[in-house]
PDB file of C-alpha atoms in Angstrom:
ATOM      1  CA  UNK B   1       4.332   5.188 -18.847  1.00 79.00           C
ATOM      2  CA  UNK B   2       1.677   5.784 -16.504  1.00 90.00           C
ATOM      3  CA  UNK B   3       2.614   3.242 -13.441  1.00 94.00           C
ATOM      4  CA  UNK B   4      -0.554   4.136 -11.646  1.00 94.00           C
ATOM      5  CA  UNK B   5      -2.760   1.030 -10.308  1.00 94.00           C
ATOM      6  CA  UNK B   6       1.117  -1.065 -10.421  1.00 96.00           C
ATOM      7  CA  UNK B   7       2.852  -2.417  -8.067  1.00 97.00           C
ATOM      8  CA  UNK B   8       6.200  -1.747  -6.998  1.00 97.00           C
ATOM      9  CA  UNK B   9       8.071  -4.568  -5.760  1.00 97.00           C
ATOM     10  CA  UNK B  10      11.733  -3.540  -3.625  1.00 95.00           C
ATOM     11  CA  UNK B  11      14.914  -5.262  -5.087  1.00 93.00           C
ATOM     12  CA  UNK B  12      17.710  -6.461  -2.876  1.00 87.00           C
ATOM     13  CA  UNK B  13      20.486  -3.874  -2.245  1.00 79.00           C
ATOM     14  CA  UNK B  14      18.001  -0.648  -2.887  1.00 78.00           C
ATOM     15  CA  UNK B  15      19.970   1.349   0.072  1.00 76.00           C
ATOM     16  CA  UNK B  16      16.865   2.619   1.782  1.00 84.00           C
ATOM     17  CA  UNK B  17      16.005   0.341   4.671  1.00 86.00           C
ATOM     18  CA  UNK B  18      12.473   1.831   5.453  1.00 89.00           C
ATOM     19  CA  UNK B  19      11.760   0.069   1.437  1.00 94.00           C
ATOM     20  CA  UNK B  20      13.223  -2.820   2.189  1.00 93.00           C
ATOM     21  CA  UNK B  21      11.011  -6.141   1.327  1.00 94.00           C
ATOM     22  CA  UNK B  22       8.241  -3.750   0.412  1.00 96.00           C
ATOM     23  CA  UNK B  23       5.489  -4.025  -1.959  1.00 97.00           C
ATOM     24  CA  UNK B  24       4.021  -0.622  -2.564  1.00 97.00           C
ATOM     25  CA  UNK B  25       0.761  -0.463  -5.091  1.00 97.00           C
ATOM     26  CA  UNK B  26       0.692   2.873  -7.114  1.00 96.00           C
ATOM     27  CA  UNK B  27      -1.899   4.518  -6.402  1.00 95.00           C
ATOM     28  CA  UNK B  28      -1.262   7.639  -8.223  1.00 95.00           C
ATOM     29  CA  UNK B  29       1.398   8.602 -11.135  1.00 95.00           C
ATOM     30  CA  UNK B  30       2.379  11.450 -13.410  1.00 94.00           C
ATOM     31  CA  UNK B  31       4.514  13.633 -14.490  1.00 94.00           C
ATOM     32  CA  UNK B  32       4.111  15.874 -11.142  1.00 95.00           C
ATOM     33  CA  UNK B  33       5.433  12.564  -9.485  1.00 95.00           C
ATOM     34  CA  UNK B  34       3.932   9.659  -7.832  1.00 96.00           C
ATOM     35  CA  UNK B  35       2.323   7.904  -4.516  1.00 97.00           C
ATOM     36  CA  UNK B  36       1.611   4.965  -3.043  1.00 97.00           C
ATOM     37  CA  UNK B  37       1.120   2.974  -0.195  1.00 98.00           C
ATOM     38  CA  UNK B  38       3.541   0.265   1.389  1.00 98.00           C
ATOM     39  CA  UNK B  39       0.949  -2.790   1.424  1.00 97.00           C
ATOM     40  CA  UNK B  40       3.338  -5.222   3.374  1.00 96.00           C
ATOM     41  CA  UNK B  41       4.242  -3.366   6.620  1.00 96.00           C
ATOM     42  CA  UNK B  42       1.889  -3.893   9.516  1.00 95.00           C
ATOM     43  CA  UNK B  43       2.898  -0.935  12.269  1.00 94.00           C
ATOM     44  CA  UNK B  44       3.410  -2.504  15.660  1.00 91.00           C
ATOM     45  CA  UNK B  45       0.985   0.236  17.479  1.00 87.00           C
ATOM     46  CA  UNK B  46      -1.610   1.874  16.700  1.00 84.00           C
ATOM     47  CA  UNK B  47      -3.881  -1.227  15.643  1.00 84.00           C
ATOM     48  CA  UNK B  48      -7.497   0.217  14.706  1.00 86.00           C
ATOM     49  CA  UNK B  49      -9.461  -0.020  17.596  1.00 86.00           C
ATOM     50  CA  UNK B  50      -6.713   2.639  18.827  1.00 86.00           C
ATOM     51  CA  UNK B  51      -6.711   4.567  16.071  1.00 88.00           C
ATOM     52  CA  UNK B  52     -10.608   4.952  15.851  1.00 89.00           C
ATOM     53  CA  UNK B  53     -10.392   6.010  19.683  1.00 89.00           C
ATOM     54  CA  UNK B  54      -7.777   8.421  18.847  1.00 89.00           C
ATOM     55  CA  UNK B  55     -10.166   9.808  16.697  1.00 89.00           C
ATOM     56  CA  UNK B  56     -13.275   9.830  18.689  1.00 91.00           C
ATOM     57  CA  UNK B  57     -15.251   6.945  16.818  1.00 90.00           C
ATOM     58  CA  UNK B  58     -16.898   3.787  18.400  1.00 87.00           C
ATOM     59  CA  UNK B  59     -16.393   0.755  16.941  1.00 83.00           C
ATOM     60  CA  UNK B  60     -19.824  -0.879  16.849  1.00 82.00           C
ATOM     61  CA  UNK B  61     -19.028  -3.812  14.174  1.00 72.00           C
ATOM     62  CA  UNK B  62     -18.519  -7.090  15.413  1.00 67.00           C
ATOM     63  CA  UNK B  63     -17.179  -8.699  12.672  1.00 60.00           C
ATOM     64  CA  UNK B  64     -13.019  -9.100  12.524  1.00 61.00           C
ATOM     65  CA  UNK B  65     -12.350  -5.960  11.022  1.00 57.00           C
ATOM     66  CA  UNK B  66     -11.195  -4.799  14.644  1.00 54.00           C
ATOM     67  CA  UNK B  67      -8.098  -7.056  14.296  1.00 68.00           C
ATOM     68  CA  UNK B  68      -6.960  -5.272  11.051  1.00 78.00           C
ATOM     69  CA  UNK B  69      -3.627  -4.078  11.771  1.00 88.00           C
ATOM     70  CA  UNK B  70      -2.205  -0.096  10.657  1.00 93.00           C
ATOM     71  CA  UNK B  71       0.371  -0.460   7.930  1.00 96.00           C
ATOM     72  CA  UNK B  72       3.787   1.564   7.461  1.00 96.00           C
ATOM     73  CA  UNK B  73       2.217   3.160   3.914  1.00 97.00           C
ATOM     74  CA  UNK B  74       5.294   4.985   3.520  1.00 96.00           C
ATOM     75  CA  UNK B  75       7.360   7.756   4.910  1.00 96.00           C
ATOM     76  CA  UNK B  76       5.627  10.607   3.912  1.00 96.00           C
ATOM     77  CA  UNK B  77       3.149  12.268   6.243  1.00 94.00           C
ATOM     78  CA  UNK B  78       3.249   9.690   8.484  1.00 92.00           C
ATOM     79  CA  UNK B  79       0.391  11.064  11.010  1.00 90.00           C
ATOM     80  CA  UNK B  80      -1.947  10.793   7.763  1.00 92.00           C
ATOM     81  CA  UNK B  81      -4.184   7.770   7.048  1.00 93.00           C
ATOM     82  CA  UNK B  82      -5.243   6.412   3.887  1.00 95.00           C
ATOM     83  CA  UNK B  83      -7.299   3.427   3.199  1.00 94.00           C
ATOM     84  CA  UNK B  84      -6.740   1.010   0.119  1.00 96.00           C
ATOM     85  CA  UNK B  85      -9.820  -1.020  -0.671  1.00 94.00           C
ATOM     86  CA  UNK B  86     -12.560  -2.780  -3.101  1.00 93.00           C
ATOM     87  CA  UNK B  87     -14.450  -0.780  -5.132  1.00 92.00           C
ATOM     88  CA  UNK B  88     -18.063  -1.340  -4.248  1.00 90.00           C
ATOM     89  CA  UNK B  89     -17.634   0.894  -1.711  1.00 87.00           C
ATOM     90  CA  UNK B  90     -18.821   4.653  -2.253  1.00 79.00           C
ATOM     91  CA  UNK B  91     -18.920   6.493   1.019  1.00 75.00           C
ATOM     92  CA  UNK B  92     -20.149   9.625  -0.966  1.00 71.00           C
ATOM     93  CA  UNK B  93     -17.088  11.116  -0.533  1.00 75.00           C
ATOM     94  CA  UNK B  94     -14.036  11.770  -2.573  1.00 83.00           C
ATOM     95  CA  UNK B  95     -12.225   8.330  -3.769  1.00 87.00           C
ATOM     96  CA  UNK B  96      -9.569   7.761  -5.953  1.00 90.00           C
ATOM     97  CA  UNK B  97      -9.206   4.831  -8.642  1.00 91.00           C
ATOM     98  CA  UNK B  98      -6.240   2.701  -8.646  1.00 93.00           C
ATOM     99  CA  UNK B  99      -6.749   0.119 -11.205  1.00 85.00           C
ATOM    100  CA  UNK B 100     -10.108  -1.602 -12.078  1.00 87.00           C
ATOM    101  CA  UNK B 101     -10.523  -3.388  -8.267  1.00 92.00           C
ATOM    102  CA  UNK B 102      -9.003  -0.854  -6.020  1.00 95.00           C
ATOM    103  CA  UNK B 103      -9.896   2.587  -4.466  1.00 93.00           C
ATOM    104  CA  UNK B 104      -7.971   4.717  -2.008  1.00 95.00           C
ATOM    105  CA  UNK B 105      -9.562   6.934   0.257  1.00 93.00           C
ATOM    106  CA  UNK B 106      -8.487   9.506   2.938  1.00 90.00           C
ATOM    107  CA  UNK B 107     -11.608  11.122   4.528  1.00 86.00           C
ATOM    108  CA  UNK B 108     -12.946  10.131   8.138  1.00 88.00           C
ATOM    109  CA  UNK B 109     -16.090   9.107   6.898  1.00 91.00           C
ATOM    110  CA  UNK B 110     -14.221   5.381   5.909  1.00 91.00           C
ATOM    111  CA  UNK B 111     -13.310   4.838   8.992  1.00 91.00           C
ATOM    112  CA  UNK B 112     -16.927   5.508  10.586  1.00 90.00           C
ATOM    113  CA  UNK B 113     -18.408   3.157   8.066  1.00 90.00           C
ATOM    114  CA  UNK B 114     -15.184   0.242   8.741  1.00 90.00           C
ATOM    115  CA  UNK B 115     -16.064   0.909  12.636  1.00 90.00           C
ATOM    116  CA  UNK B 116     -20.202   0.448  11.878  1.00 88.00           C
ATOM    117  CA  UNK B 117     -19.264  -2.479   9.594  1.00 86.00           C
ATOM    118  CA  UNK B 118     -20.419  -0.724   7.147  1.00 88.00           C
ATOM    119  CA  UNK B 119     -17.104  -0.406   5.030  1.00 89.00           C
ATOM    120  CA  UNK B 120     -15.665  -1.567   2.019  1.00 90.00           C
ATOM    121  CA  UNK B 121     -15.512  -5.483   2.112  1.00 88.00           C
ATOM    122  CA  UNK B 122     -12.038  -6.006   2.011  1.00 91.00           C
ATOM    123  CA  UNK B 123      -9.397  -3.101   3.060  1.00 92.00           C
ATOM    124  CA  UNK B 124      -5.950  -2.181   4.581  1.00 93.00           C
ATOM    125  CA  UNK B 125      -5.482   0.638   6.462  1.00 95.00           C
ATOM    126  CA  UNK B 126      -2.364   2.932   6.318  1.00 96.00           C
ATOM    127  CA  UNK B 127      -0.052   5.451   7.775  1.00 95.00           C
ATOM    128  CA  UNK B 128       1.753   7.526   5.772  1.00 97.00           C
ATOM    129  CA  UNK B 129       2.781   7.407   1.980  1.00 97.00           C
ATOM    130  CA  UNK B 130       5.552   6.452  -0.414  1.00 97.00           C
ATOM    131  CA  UNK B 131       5.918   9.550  -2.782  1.00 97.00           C
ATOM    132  CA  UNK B 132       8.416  10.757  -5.397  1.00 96.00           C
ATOM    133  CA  UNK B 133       8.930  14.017  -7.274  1.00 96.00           C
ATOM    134  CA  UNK B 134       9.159  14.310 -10.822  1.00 96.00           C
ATOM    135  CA  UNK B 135      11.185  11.943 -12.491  1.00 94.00           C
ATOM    136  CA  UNK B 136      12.216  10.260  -9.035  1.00 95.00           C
ATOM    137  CA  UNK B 137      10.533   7.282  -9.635  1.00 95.00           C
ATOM    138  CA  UNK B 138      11.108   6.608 -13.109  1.00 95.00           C
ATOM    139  CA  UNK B 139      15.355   7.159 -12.007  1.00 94.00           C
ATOM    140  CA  UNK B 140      15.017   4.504  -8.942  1.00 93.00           C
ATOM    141  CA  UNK B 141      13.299   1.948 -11.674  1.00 93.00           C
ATOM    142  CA  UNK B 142      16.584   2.530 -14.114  1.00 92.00           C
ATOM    143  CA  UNK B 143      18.740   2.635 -11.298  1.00 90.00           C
ATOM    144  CA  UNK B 144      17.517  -1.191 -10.226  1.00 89.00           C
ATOM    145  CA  UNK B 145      15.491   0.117  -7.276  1.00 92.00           C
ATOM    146  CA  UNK B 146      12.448  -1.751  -8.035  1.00 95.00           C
ATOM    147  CA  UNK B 147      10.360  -4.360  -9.851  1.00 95.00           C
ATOM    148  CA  UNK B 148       6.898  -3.058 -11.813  1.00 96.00           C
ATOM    149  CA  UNK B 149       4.149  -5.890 -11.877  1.00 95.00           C
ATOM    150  CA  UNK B 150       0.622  -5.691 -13.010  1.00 93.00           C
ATOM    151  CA  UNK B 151      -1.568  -4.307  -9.919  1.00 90.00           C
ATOM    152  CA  UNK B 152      -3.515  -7.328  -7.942  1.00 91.00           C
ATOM    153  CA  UNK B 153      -5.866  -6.660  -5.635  1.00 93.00           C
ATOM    154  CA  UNK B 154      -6.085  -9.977  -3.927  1.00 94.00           C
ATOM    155  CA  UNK B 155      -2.440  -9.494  -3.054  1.00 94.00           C
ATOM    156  CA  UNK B 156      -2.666  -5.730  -2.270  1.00 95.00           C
ATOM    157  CA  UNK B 157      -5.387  -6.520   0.227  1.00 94.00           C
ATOM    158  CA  UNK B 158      -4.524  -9.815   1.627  1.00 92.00           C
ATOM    159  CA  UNK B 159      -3.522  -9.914   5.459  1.00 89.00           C
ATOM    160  CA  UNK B 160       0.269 -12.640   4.734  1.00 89.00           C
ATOM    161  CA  UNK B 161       1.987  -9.634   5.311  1.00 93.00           C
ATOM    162  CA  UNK B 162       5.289 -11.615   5.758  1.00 92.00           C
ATOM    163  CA  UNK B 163       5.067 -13.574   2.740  1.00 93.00           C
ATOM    164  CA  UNK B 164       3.946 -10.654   0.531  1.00 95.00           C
ATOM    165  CA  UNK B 165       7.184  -9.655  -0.989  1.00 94.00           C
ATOM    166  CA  UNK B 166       7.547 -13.006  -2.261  1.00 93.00           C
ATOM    167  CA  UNK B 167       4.495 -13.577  -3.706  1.00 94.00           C
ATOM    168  CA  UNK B 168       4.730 -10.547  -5.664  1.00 94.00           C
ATOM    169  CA  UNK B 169       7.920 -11.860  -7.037  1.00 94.00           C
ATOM    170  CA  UNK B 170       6.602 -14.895  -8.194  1.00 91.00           C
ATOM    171  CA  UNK B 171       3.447 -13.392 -10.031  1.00 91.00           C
ATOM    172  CA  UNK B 172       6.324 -12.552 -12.246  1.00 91.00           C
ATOM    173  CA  UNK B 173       7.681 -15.901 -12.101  1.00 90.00           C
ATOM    174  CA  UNK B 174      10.550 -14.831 -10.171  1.00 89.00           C
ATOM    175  CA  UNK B 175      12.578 -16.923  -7.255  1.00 82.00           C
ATOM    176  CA  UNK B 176      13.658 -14.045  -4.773  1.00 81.00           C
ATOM    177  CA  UNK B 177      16.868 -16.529  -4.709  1.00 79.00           C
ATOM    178  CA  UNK B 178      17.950 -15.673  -7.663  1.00 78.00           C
ATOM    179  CA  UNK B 179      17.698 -11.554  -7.537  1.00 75.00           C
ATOM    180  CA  UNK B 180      21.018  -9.248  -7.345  1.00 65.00           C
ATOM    181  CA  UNK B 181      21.859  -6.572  -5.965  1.00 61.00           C
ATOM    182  CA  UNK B 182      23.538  -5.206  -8.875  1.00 59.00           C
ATOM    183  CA  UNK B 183      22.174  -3.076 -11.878  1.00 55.00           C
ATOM    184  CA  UNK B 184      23.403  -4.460 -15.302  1.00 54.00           C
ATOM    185  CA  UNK B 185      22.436  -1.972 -18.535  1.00 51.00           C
ATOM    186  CA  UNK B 186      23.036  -3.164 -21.808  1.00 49.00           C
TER     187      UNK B 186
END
């Protein structure tokens, strides 16, 4: 099953506290492995008007886009940024599908057109990557690790960080109150 353009939603009791709460959207899945990006993790520094002066770009846009936090995409490559975001967007450059609304891209070129207002109209920005090796994945999912629900832009993209986790559980109808921590196979 190709989980690419899914999202992954953390269960209680997964073990690995940097997953914890998270809802990652699949941006990429086969049987080399998979990625994806953490889309409920807002980084406490750098926000992007630092991170576009790290890199040497001005931020001439004056709508809110400079407020957009950097999100925690995942522990992987952590000093590499990725940007999850609509699809009318085409930069020119290389972009990768995820689903039928959303894109990921990793070149500079993003970032100049998100600082010129230019960008994508809707976007979150990321540091680092969730990724698995063969098989990894599909063993966390049987071992309880996470929850697979049908990608969603509007929640992949919306800012309610803090509520996120939730509100992926309950596009599956699920009450986070009623979750264990314990696998049960049949």
């Amino acid at each position: 099953m190709d989980l690419s353009g899914k999202i992954l939603i953390a269960m209680p009791g997964m073990g690995d506290q940097r997953f914890e709460h998270s809802v990652i959207m699949v941006c990429a899945h086969s049987e080399e492995g998979a990625m994806g990006l953490i889309v409920n993790k807002p980084l406490p520094k750098p926000d992007l008007p630092d991170l576009l002066e790290q890199l040497g770009i001005t931020m001439t846009a004056s709508d809110d886009s400079s407020e957009r936090p950097i999100l925690f995409g995942g522990p992987v490559e952590t000093g590499r940024g990725f940007v999850l975001h609509s699809t009318e967007w085409d930069g020119g450059g290389p972009v990768m599908e995820v689903g039928e609304e959303l894109a990921m891209t990793a070149t500079r070129d993003i970032l100049e057109d998100i600082a010129a207002g230019n960008g994508p109209d809707r976007a979150v920005l990321a540091l680092g990557y969730a990724g698995w090796g063969p098989g990894q994945l599909e063993q966390e999912i049987l071992d309880n690790g996470w929850l697979i629900a049908d990608g969603d832009a509007e929640l992949a993209l919306s800012g309610d960080y803090a509520n996120k986790w939730v509100r992926a559980l309950g596009t599956m109808g699920i009450d986070p109150r009623t979750l264990s921590a314990t696998a049960g196979h049949a």
